[in-house]
Amino acid sequence: MKPQVEIYDTTLRDGSQGEGINFSAADKLRIAEKLDNFGVHYIEGGWPGSNPKDMEFFQQAARRKWKHARIAAFSMTRRKGIPVERDELMRNILEARTPIATIVGKTWLLHVVEVLRAKPDENLGMIGDTIRYLKDKGRTVFYDAEHAFDGYKDDPEYALATWQAAEKAGAACIILCDTNGGCLPEDISRIVGVARQKLTVPIGIHTHNDCGLGVANGLAGIQAGATQIQGTINGYGERTGNCNLTSVIPLLHFKMGLSCVPASSLPRLTELSQFVDEIANLRHDTRQPWVGQTAFAHKGGMHVHAIDRVARSYEHIQPEAVGNRRRVLVSDMSGRTNILMKAAELGFDLKAEAPETRSITSEVKRLENLGFEYEAAEASLALLIKKTLAHSEAPFLVDAYHVSIRGQNGASMCEATVKVRVGEQTAHTVAEGDGPVNALDGALRQALGKFFPVVKKVQLTDYKVRILDGVAGTAAKTRVLITSSDGKRDWGTVGVSENIITASLQALVDSIEYVLMSGKKGQSK
Ligand SMILES: [Zn+2]
């Protein structure tokens, strides 16, 4: 059954124009496979001929079987003054051997005259020739009408003439593009409405997020009758990015009741979003709607109390519906309910009336007053809860440490020594590093690695320092938040002290204790 809205993903083409995004051909194939499994309808792989990576992608893609998606190659209308069959652009896009060819062309007279330096009629000829030629070669041709909205506002008659040229030449869909991202939803609705009236071919919408309206404008296009929406995963793209498909897809499905990707894919949305960030080597945007880590995080005590009773009361949708999860943040605003829910999330069975609950709550408050913060340091909180409940001994103790820094030939070098005690045994190690924390981390893990092999897999992946305001007469405090990873999961720990090294050591020790607590393996002999 044909869906009501078709999803055209351009993460690999328009999305890769974003700052800091650089996909290899192998990256592109992995993302395309993921998108295909998810059930998007079209995957635009790149612009064949623009670089060797894109051609390599198309060569590989042509050999694979795609379950849901059809692969599209992007190019532009033939160049001015060159017959279409002699234009190298056409040779390249045909060599890509994709079922879909997407061709971008000019709508806006300003661009035709000033940028292309072409006659208005010549541009119409370029559009028509290109589409006809590719269609004759067996391609399904989509026509991306660049600057469609700005062009229409400037000269409606000419804009319409360009779209009609595309329709007449046999385009299978005409996609109106808000290339500069400056339109309001009402502009989009009105102009898509006009296109629907004047054309019989299906209409698509392609928007950018320059005004923070990428998604809103895309949906305005759909409401006005467009049946294809173009965008990127996580909203990647030039400047502020493209229309974000990780918002568009659940909005179409849950809020507008329109079919797009298979319903069974929706719970995999968060995973898709994280996967693409990982391949792009970008940190996941925690505040991203629907799929961000904080999308269903609750902080205020009263909120949390209500969530505990009726989740629906403070959430617009169930987090699991998009593969996300509810999180309870512990902060100085928090009451006992936060601690209880946090404990349950961490796998501890804690009762509201239990004396331990009261003592954990007051301990958290006391530490927060000292400058600790547990929102991003769930592992430190888990240890705190665990130590209170289990009265357990620490698996190791740091008996002594020393950090030194020296300058040498214009470079600085740090050295740290650490002495740890595990049961009756001790280990004493020294390590060098680019900085004091790096050296300390190295020495600590070397020492503990002898007793607990699992520690060798742990890596420090992020390190943040915040100077907390000193109250008059006292020294300012330093809060250190570190993120560690074992390659499979990440956890955060916190340390606070007047001394940055001491604060760092606390956070490092917590991080390792947490690993030892969560994986019972790796015990010392
Ligand atoms: Zn674009």
Coordinates of C-alpha atoms and ligand atoms in Angstrom, one line a residue:
M1 CA 0.0 0.0 0.0
K2 CA 1.3 3.4 -0.9
P3 CA 2.0 5.6 2.1
Q4 CA 0.3 9.0 2.3
V5 CA 3.6 10.7 2.6
E6 CA 6.9 9.6 1.1
I7 CA 10.2 10.2 3.0
Y8 CA 13.1 11.4 0.9
D9 CA 16.3 11.3 2.9
T10 CA 19.1 13.6 1.9
T11 CA 21.4 13.1 4.9
L12 CA 24.1 11.7 2.5
R13 CA 23.9 14.7 0.1
D14 CA 22.5 17.9 1.6
G15 CA 23.2 16.7 5.2
S16 CA 26.9 16.2 4.4
Q17 CA 27.1 19.9 3.5
G18 CA 26.9 20.5 7.3
E19 CA 30.0 21.8 9.1
G20 CA 32.0 19.0 10.6
I21 CA 30.3 16.3 8.6
N22 CA 32.4 14.2 6.4
F23 CA 31.2 10.7 5.3
S24 CA 33.4 8.1 3.6
A25 CA 31.9 5.9 1.0
A26 CA 31.7 3.1 3.6
D27 CA 30.0 5.5 6.1
K28 CA 27.4 6.3 3.4
L29 CA 26.7 2.6 2.8
R30 CA 26.2 1.9 6.4
I31 CA 23.8 4.8 6.9
A32 CA 21.9 3.9 3.7
E33 CA 21.5 0.4 4.9
K34 CA 20.1 1.6 8.2
L35 CA 17.7 4.0 6.5
D36 CA 16.6 1.2 4.1
N37 CA 15.8 -1.1 7.1
F38 CA 14.0 1.7 8.8
G39 CA 11.8 2.1 5.8
V40 CA 12.4 5.5 4.2
H41 CA 11.3 5.6 0.5
Y42 CA 14.2 7.4 -1.1
I43 CA 17.9 7.7 -0.2
E44 CA 19.8 10.5 -2.0
G45 CA 23.4 9.2 -2.0
G46 CA 25.3 12.2 -3.3
W47 CA 26.2 14.1 -6.4
P48 CA 28.0 11.7 -8.8
G49 CA 31.0 13.5 -10.4
S50 CA 31.4 16.0 -7.5
N51 CA 33.9 13.7 -5.8
P52 CA 35.3 10.1 -6.1
K53 CA 33.6 9.0 -2.8
D54 CA 30.1 9.6 -4.1
M55 CA 30.8 7.6 -7.3
E56 CA 32.2 4.8 -5.2
F57 CA 29.0 4.8 -3.1
F58 CA 26.9 4.6 -6.2
Q59 CA 28.9 1.7 -7.6
Q60 CA 28.6 -0.3 -4.4
A61 CA 24.9 0.7 -4.0
A62 CA 24.1 -0.5 -7.5
R63 CA 25.2 -4.0 -6.5
R64 CA 23.1 -4.3 -3.4
K65 CA 19.5 -5.3 -2.9
W66 CA 17.5 -2.6 -1.2
K67 CA 14.4 -3.7 0.7
H68 CA 12.3 -0.5 0.9
A69 CA 14.3 2.4 -0.5
R70 CA 15.1 3.5 -4.0
I71 CA 18.4 5.2 -4.4
A72 CA 18.6 8.7 -5.9
A73 CA 21.5 10.5 -7.5
F74 CA 21.5 14.3 -7.5
S75 CA 22.7 16.7 -10.2
M76 CA 21.7 19.9 -11.8
T77 CA 20.1 20.9 -15.1
R78 CA 22.4 20.8 -18.2
R79 CA 24.7 23.8 -18.5
K80 CA 23.9 26.8 -20.5
G81 CA 25.0 26.5 -24.2
I82 CA 25.8 22.8 -24.0
P83 CA 23.5 20.2 -25.6
V84 CA 22.2 17.9 -23.0
E85 CA 23.7 14.7 -24.5
R86 CA 27.2 16.3 -24.5
D87 CA 27.0 17.6 -20.9
E88 CA 29.4 15.7 -18.6
L89 CA 26.9 16.1 -15.7
M90 CA 24.5 13.8 -17.5
R91 CA 27.2 11.2 -18.2
N92 CA 28.0 11.2 -14.5
I93 CA 24.5 10.8 -13.2
L94 CA 23.8 8.0 -15.7
E95 CA 26.9 6.2 -14.6
A96 CA 25.6 6.2 -11.0
R97 CA 22.9 3.7 -12.3
T98 CA 20.2 4.7 -9.8
P99 CA 16.5 4.3 -10.4
I100 CA 15.9 7.9 -9.4
A101 CA 17.6 11.0 -10.8
T102 CA 17.0 14.2 -8.9
I103 CA 17.7 17.4 -10.8
V104 CA 17.9 20.8 -9.3
G105 CA 17.0 23.8 -11.4
K106 CA 16.4 27.6 -11.1
T107 CA 13.0 29.1 -10.3
W108 CA 14.1 32.5 -9.3
L109 CA 14.6 34.9 -12.1
L110 CA 17.2 36.8 -10.1
H111 CA 19.3 33.6 -10.1
V112 CA 18.7 32.9 -13.7
V113 CA 19.7 36.4 -14.9
E114 CA 22.3 37.4 -12.3
V115 CA 23.9 34.1 -11.3
L116 CA 23.5 31.9 -14.3
R117 CA 23.6 34.9 -16.7
A118 CA 21.1 33.0 -18.8
K119 CA 18.0 34.2 -20.7
P120 CA 14.7 33.3 -18.9
D121 CA 13.6 31.1 -21.9
E122 CA 17.0 29.4 -22.0
N123 CA 16.5 28.3 -18.3
L124 CA 13.2 26.8 -19.3
G125 CA 14.9 24.9 -22.1
M126 CA 17.6 23.6 -19.7
I127 CA 15.0 22.2 -17.3
G128 CA 12.9 20.5 -20.0
D129 CA 15.9 19.1 -21.9
T130 CA 17.5 17.6 -18.9
I131 CA 14.4 15.9 -17.5
R132 CA 13.4 14.6 -21.0
Y133 CA 16.9 13.2 -21.6
L134 CA 17.1 11.3 -18.3
K135 CA 13.6 10.1 -18.6
D136 CA 14.4 8.7 -22.0
K137 CA 17.3 6.9 -20.4
G138 CA 14.9 5.1 -18.1
R139 CA 15.2 7.2 -15.0
T140 CA 12.4 8.4 -12.8
V141 CA 13.2 12.1 -12.5
F142 CA 12.4 14.3 -9.5
Y143 CA 12.8 18.0 -10.1
D144 CA 14.0 20.1 -7.1
A145 CA 12.8 23.6 -7.7
E146 CA 15.6 25.7 -6.1
H147 CA 14.4 28.9 -4.4
A148 CA 10.9 28.0 -5.3
F149 CA 9.3 30.2 -2.7
D150 CA 11.5 33.2 -3.0
G151 CA 11.3 32.9 -6.8
Y152 CA 7.5 32.7 -6.7
K153 CA 7.2 35.7 -4.4
D154 CA 9.4 37.7 -6.8
D155 CA 7.8 36.7 -10.1
P156 CA 4.9 34.2 -9.8
E157 CA 4.4 33.8 -13.5
Y158 CA 8.0 32.9 -14.2
A159 CA 8.2 30.6 -11.3
L160 CA 5.2 28.7 -12.4
A161 CA 6.6 28.5 -16.0
T162 CA 9.7 26.7 -14.7
W163 CA 7.6 24.1 -12.8
Q164 CA 5.3 23.6 -15.8
A165 CA 8.4 23.1 -18.0
A166 CA 9.4 20.3 -15.6
E167 CA 6.0 18.8 -15.5
K168 CA 5.7 18.9 -19.3
A169 CA 9.1 17.2 -19.7
G170 CA 7.9 14.3 -17.5
A171 CA 9.1 14.9 -14.0
A172 CA 7.6 12.4 -11.6
C173 CA 7.5 14.8 -8.7
I174 CA 8.2 18.5 -8.4
I175 CA 9.8 19.5 -5.1
L176 CA 9.5 23.1 -4.0
C177 CA 12.6 24.1 -2.1
D178 CA 13.0 26.8 0.5
T179 CA 16.7 26.9 -0.2
N180 CA 17.5 30.0 1.9
G181 CA 15.3 28.8 4.8
G182 CA 13.7 32.2 5.2
C183 CA 10.0 31.5 4.7
L184 CA 7.2 31.3 7.2
P185 CA 4.8 28.4 7.3
E186 CA 2.0 30.6 5.8
D187 CA 4.2 31.3 2.7
I188 CA 4.8 27.6 2.3
S189 CA 1.1 26.7 2.6
R190 CA 0.0 29.4 0.1
I191 CA 2.6 28.6 -2.5
V192 CA 2.3 24.8 -2.3
G193 CA -1.4 25.3 -2.6
V194 CA -0.9 27.3 -5.8
A195 CA 1.4 24.6 -7.2
R196 CA -1.2 21.9 -6.4
Q197 CA -3.9 23.8 -8.3
K198 CA -1.8 24.6 -11.4
L199 CA 0.0 21.3 -11.7
T200 CA -1.1 17.7 -11.9
V201 CA 2.2 16.1 -11.0
P202 CA 2.8 15.2 -7.3
I203 CA 4.4 17.9 -5.2
G204 CA 7.3 17.6 -2.7
I205 CA 8.7 19.9 0.0
H206 CA 12.3 20.6 0.9
T207 CA 13.0 23.1 3.6
H208 CA 15.9 24.5 5.6
N209 CA 16.1 25.5 9.2
D210 CA 17.6 29.0 9.1
C211 CA 14.6 30.5 11.0
G212 CA 14.1 27.4 13.3
L213 CA 11.2 26.5 11.0
G214 CA 12.6 23.6 9.0
V215 CA 10.2 21.1 10.4
A216 CA 7.2 23.4 10.7
N217 CA 7.6 24.5 7.1
G218 CA 7.9 20.9 5.9
L219 CA 4.7 20.0 7.7
A220 CA 3.0 23.1 6.3
G221 CA 3.9 21.8 2.9
I222 CA 2.3 18.4 3.7
Q223 CA -0.8 20.0 5.0
A224 CA -1.1 22.0 1.8
G225 CA -1.0 18.9 -0.3
A226 CA 2.6 17.9 -0.8
T227 CA 3.1 14.1 -0.7
Q228 CA 6.9 13.9 -0.5
I229 CA 9.0 15.4 2.2
Q230 CA 12.8 15.8 2.0
G231 CA 15.1 16.1 5.0
T232 CA 18.0 14.7 6.9
I233 CA 18.5 12.6 10.1
N234 CA 19.1 14.9 13.1
G235 CA 18.6 17.9 10.8
Y236 CA 22.1 17.9 9.5
G237 CA 22.8 20.3 6.7
E238 CA 24.4 23.6 5.6
R239 CA 24.2 26.5 8.0
T240 CA 21.6 25.6 10.6
G241 CA 20.6 22.5 8.8
N242 CA 17.8 20.9 6.9
C243 CA 14.3 19.8 7.9
N244 CA 14.8 17.2 10.7
L245 CA 13.4 13.9 9.7
T246 CA 13.7 12.5 13.3
S247 CA 11.0 15.1 14.2
V248 CA 9.1 14.9 10.9
I249 CA 8.5 11.1 11.0
P250 CA 6.9 10.9 14.5
L251 CA 4.9 14.1 13.8
L252 CA 3.4 12.7 10.7
H253 CA 2.8 9.3 12.3
F254 CA 1.6 10.3 15.8
K255 CA 0.3 13.8 15.5
M256 CA -1.1 14.0 12.0
G257 CA -2.2 10.4 11.6
L258 CA -0.5 10.1 8.2
S259 CA 1.2 6.9 7.1
C260 CA 4.9 7.2 6.1
V261 CA 7.4 4.7 7.3
P262 CA 6.1 1.3 8.6
A263 CA 4.6 1.7 12.1
S264 CA 6.9 -1.0 13.4
S265 CA 9.9 1.3 12.7
L266 CA 8.9 4.1 15.0
P267 CA 10.4 2.5 18.2
R268 CA 13.7 2.4 16.4
L269 CA 13.8 6.1 15.8
T270 CA 16.1 7.0 18.7
E271 CA 18.5 4.3 17.7
L272 CA 18.6 5.5 14.1
S273 CA 19.3 9.1 15.3
Q274 CA 22.1 7.9 17.6
F275 CA 23.6 5.6 14.9
V276 CA 23.9 8.4 12.4
D277 CA 25.5 10.7 15.0
E278 CA 27.9 8.0 15.8
I279 CA 28.9 7.4 12.2
A280 CA 29.2 11.2 11.7
N281 CA 31.4 11.3 14.9
L282 CA 29.2 14.0 16.4
R283 CA 28.0 14.1 20.0
H284 CA 24.3 13.4 20.3
D285 CA 22.3 16.5 20.8
T286 CA 20.7 15.8 24.2
R287 CA 18.0 18.5 23.7
Q288 CA 16.8 17.2 20.4
P289 CA 13.0 16.7 20.4
W290 CA 11.7 13.1 20.4
V291 CA 15.1 11.4 20.3
G292 CA 17.4 13.5 22.6
Q293 CA 18.5 12.2 26.0
T294 CA 16.6 14.9 27.8
A295 CA 13.4 14.7 25.7
F296 CA 11.7 12.7 28.5
A297 CA 13.8 13.8 31.5
H298 CA 12.0 15.2 34.5
K299 CA 13.5 17.4 37.2
G300 CA 11.1 19.3 39.3
G301 CA 10.0 17.4 42.5
M302 CA 6.3 17.9 41.9
H303 CA 6.6 16.9 38.3
V304 CA 8.4 13.8 39.2
H305 CA 5.8 13.0 41.8
A306 CA 3.0 13.3 39.2
I307 CA 5.0 11.3 36.6
D308 CA 5.3 8.5 39.1
R309 CA 1.5 8.4 39.3
V310 CA 0.4 9.1 35.8
A311 CA 3.1 9.3 33.2
R312 CA 0.7 10.9 30.7
S313 CA 0.2 13.9 32.9
Y314 CA 3.6 15.5 31.9
E315 CA 4.5 13.8 28.7
H316 CA 3.0 14.4 25.2
I317 CA 3.7 10.8 24.2
Q318 CA 5.2 7.6 25.6
P319 CA 9.0 7.7 25.3
E320 CA 9.1 4.1 24.2
A321 CA 7.0 4.8 21.2
V322 CA 10.1 6.4 19.6
G323 CA 12.6 4.2 21.4
N324 CA 13.5 6.8 23.9
R325 CA 13.2 6.4 27.7
R326 CA 12.0 8.4 30.7
R327 CA 14.7 9.7 32.9
V328 CA 14.5 11.2 36.3
L329 CA 17.0 13.9 37.1
V330 CA 18.2 14.3 40.6
S331 CA 18.8 17.8 41.7
D332 CA 18.5 20.2 44.6
M333 CA 14.8 20.6 43.5
S334 CA 14.3 16.9 44.0
G335 CA 12.3 15.2 46.6
R336 CA 12.3 11.7 47.8
T337 CA 10.3 10.4 44.8
N338 CA 13.3 11.3 42.5
I339 CA 15.6 9.2 44.6
L340 CA 13.2 6.3 44.6
M341 CA 12.7 6.3 40.9
K342 CA 16.4 6.8 40.3
A343 CA 17.1 3.8 42.6
A344 CA 14.6 1.7 40.7
E345 CA 16.1 2.7 37.4
L346 CA 19.5 1.6 38.8
G347 CA 18.0 -1.7 40.0
F348 CA 17.7 -1.1 43.7
D349 CA 14.6 -1.9 45.6
L350 CA 14.1 1.1 47.9
K351 CA 10.9 1.9 49.8
A352 CA 9.7 5.4 50.5
E353 CA 9.4 4.9 54.2
A354 CA 12.8 3.2 54.6
P355 CA 15.3 5.0 56.8
E356 CA 17.9 4.6 54.0
T357 CA 15.7 6.7 51.7
R358 CA 15.8 9.5 54.1
S359 CA 19.5 9.3 54.6
I360 CA 20.3 9.1 50.9
T361 CA 18.0 12.1 50.2
S362 CA 19.7 14.2 52.9
E363 CA 23.1 13.1 51.8
V364 CA 22.4 14.1 48.2
K365 CA 21.2 17.5 49.4
R366 CA 24.2 17.9 51.6
L367 CA 26.6 17.1 48.7
E368 CA 24.7 19.3 46.3
N369 CA 25.2 22.2 48.7
L370 CA 28.9 21.5 48.5
G371 CA 28.7 21.8 44.8
F372 CA 28.2 18.3 43.6
E373 CA 25.7 17.8 40.8
Y374 CA 24.2 14.4 39.9
E375 CA 22.3 15.1 36.7
A376 CA 25.2 14.1 34.4
A377 CA 26.8 12.0 37.1
E378 CA 24.4 9.1 37.4
A379 CA 27.3 6.7 38.2
S380 CA 28.4 8.7 41.2
L381 CA 24.8 8.7 42.5
A382 CA 24.5 5.0 41.9
L383 CA 27.6 4.5 44.1
L384 CA 26.2 6.7 46.8
I385 CA 22.9 4.7 46.9
K386 CA 24.7 1.4 46.7
K387 CA 27.1 2.3 49.5
T388 CA 24.3 3.3 51.8
L389 CA 22.2 0.3 51.0
A390 CA 24.8 -2.4 51.0
H391 CA 27.2 -0.9 53.5
S392 CA 29.8 -2.3 51.2
E393 CA 33.6 -1.7 51.4
A394 CA 35.3 0.2 48.6
P395 CA 36.9 -2.3 46.2
F396 CA 40.2 -0.3 46.4
L397 CA 41.7 2.7 48.2
V398 CA 44.1 5.3 46.9
D399 CA 46.8 5.5 49.6
A400 CA 48.8 8.2 48.0
Y401 CA 49.3 10.2 44.8
H402 CA 51.6 12.8 43.4
V403 CA 51.4 14.9 40.3
S404 CA 54.1 17.0 38.9
I405 CA 54.6 19.2 35.8
R406 CA 57.8 20.3 34.2
G407 CA 58.7 22.3 31.2
Q408 CA 61.2 20.9 28.7
N409 CA 62.2 22.4 25.4
G410 CA 59.1 24.6 25.3
A411 CA 56.8 21.7 25.9
S412 CA 55.3 20.7 29.2
M413 CA 55.1 17.2 30.5
C414 CA 53.1 15.8 33.4
E415 CA 53.9 12.9 35.5
A416 CA 51.7 11.2 38.1
T417 CA 52.4 8.5 40.7
V418 CA 49.6 6.6 42.4
K419 CA 49.7 4.1 45.2
V420 CA 46.6 1.9 45.5
R421 CA 45.6 -0.7 48.0
V422 CA 43.4 -3.7 47.2
G423 CA 42.8 -5.9 50.2
E424 CA 46.2 -6.8 51.5
Q425 CA 48.1 -5.9 48.3
T426 CA 49.4 -2.6 47.0
A427 CA 50.5 -1.3 43.7
H428 CA 52.6 1.7 42.9
T429 CA 52.7 3.1 39.4
V430 CA 53.9 6.1 37.5
A431 CA 52.5 7.4 34.2
E432 CA 53.1 10.4 32.0
G433 CA 50.5 12.5 30.2
D434 CA 49.8 15.6 28.2
G435 CA 48.1 17.1 31.3
P436 CA 47.9 16.4 35.0
V437 CA 44.5 14.6 34.8
N438 CA 45.6 12.6 31.8
A439 CA 48.7 11.4 33.7
L440 CA 46.7 10.7 36.9
D441 CA 44.2 8.7 35.0
G442 CA 46.9 6.7 33.3
A443 CA 48.7 5.9 36.6
L444 CA 45.5 5.0 38.4
R445 CA 44.3 2.6 35.7
Q446 CA 47.7 1.0 35.3
A447 CA 47.8 0.3 39.0
L448 CA 44.2 -1.0 39.2
G449 CA 44.5 -2.9 35.9
K450 CA 46.7 -5.4 37.7
F451 CA 43.9 -6.4 40.0
F452 CA 40.8 -5.7 37.8
P453 CA 41.5 -6.4 34.1
V454 CA 38.1 -4.8 33.1
V455 CA 39.6 -1.4 34.1
K456 CA 41.8 -1.5 31.0
K457 CA 38.8 -1.2 28.8
V458 CA 37.6 2.0 30.4
Q459 CA 38.4 5.3 28.6
L460 CA 37.9 8.8 29.7
T461 CA 35.9 10.3 26.9
D462 CA 34.9 13.7 28.2
Y463 CA 36.2 16.0 30.9
K464 CA 34.5 19.2 32.0
V465 CA 35.6 21.7 34.6
R466 CA 33.3 24.3 36.2
I467 CA 34.6 26.9 38.7
L468 CA 31.9 27.4 41.3
D469 CA 31.5 30.8 42.8
G470 CA 33.3 31.2 46.0
V471 CA 31.4 32.7 48.9
A472 CA 33.2 35.8 50.3
G473 CA 36.3 34.7 52.3
T474 CA 36.4 31.2 50.9
A475 CA 38.3 29.8 48.0
A476 CA 36.4 29.0 44.8
K477 CA 35.6 25.4 44.3
T478 CA 36.1 23.3 41.2
R479 CA 33.6 20.8 40.0
V480 CA 34.9 18.2 37.6
L481 CA 32.5 16.1 35.5
I482 CA 33.9 13.2 33.6
T483 CA 32.4 10.8 31.1
S484 CA 33.9 7.4 30.8
S485 CA 33.1 4.7 28.3
D486 CA 33.9 1.0 27.9
G487 CA 32.9 1.2 24.2
K488 CA 29.4 -0.1 24.9
R489 CA 28.0 2.4 27.3
D490 CA 28.9 5.8 28.8
W491 CA 28.6 6.9 32.4
G492 CA 29.2 10.2 34.2
T493 CA 30.9 10.8 37.6
V494 CA 31.6 14.0 39.6
G495 CA 34.2 15.4 42.0
V496 CA 34.3 18.7 43.9
S497 CA 37.2 20.3 45.7
E498 CA 39.1 23.5 46.0
N499 CA 41.8 21.7 44.1
I500 CA 41.2 20.6 40.6
I501 CA 43.5 17.6 40.9
T502 CA 41.6 16.3 43.9
A503 CA 38.3 16.9 42.3
S504 CA 39.5 15.0 39.2
L505 CA 40.7 12.1 41.3
Q506 CA 37.4 11.8 43.0
A507 CA 35.6 11.6 39.7
L508 CA 38.1 9.1 38.3
V509 CA 37.8 6.9 41.4
D510 CA 34.0 6.9 41.2
S511 CA 34.2 6.0 37.5
I512 CA 36.3 2.9 38.2
E513 CA 34.3 1.9 41.3
Y514 CA 31.2 2.1 39.2
V515 CA 32.6 -0.3 36.6
L516 CA 33.6 -2.7 39.3
M517 CA 30.2 -2.5 40.9
S518 CA 28.3 -3.0 37.7
G519 CA 30.3 -5.8 36.2
K520 CA 30.9 -8.3 39.0
K521 CA 33.6 -9.9 36.9
G522 CA 37.2 -8.9 37.0
Q523 CA 37.6 -9.4 40.8
S524 CA 41.0 -9.6 42.2
K525 CA 42.5 -13.0 43.1
Ligands
ZN1 ZN 18.7 21.9 0.5

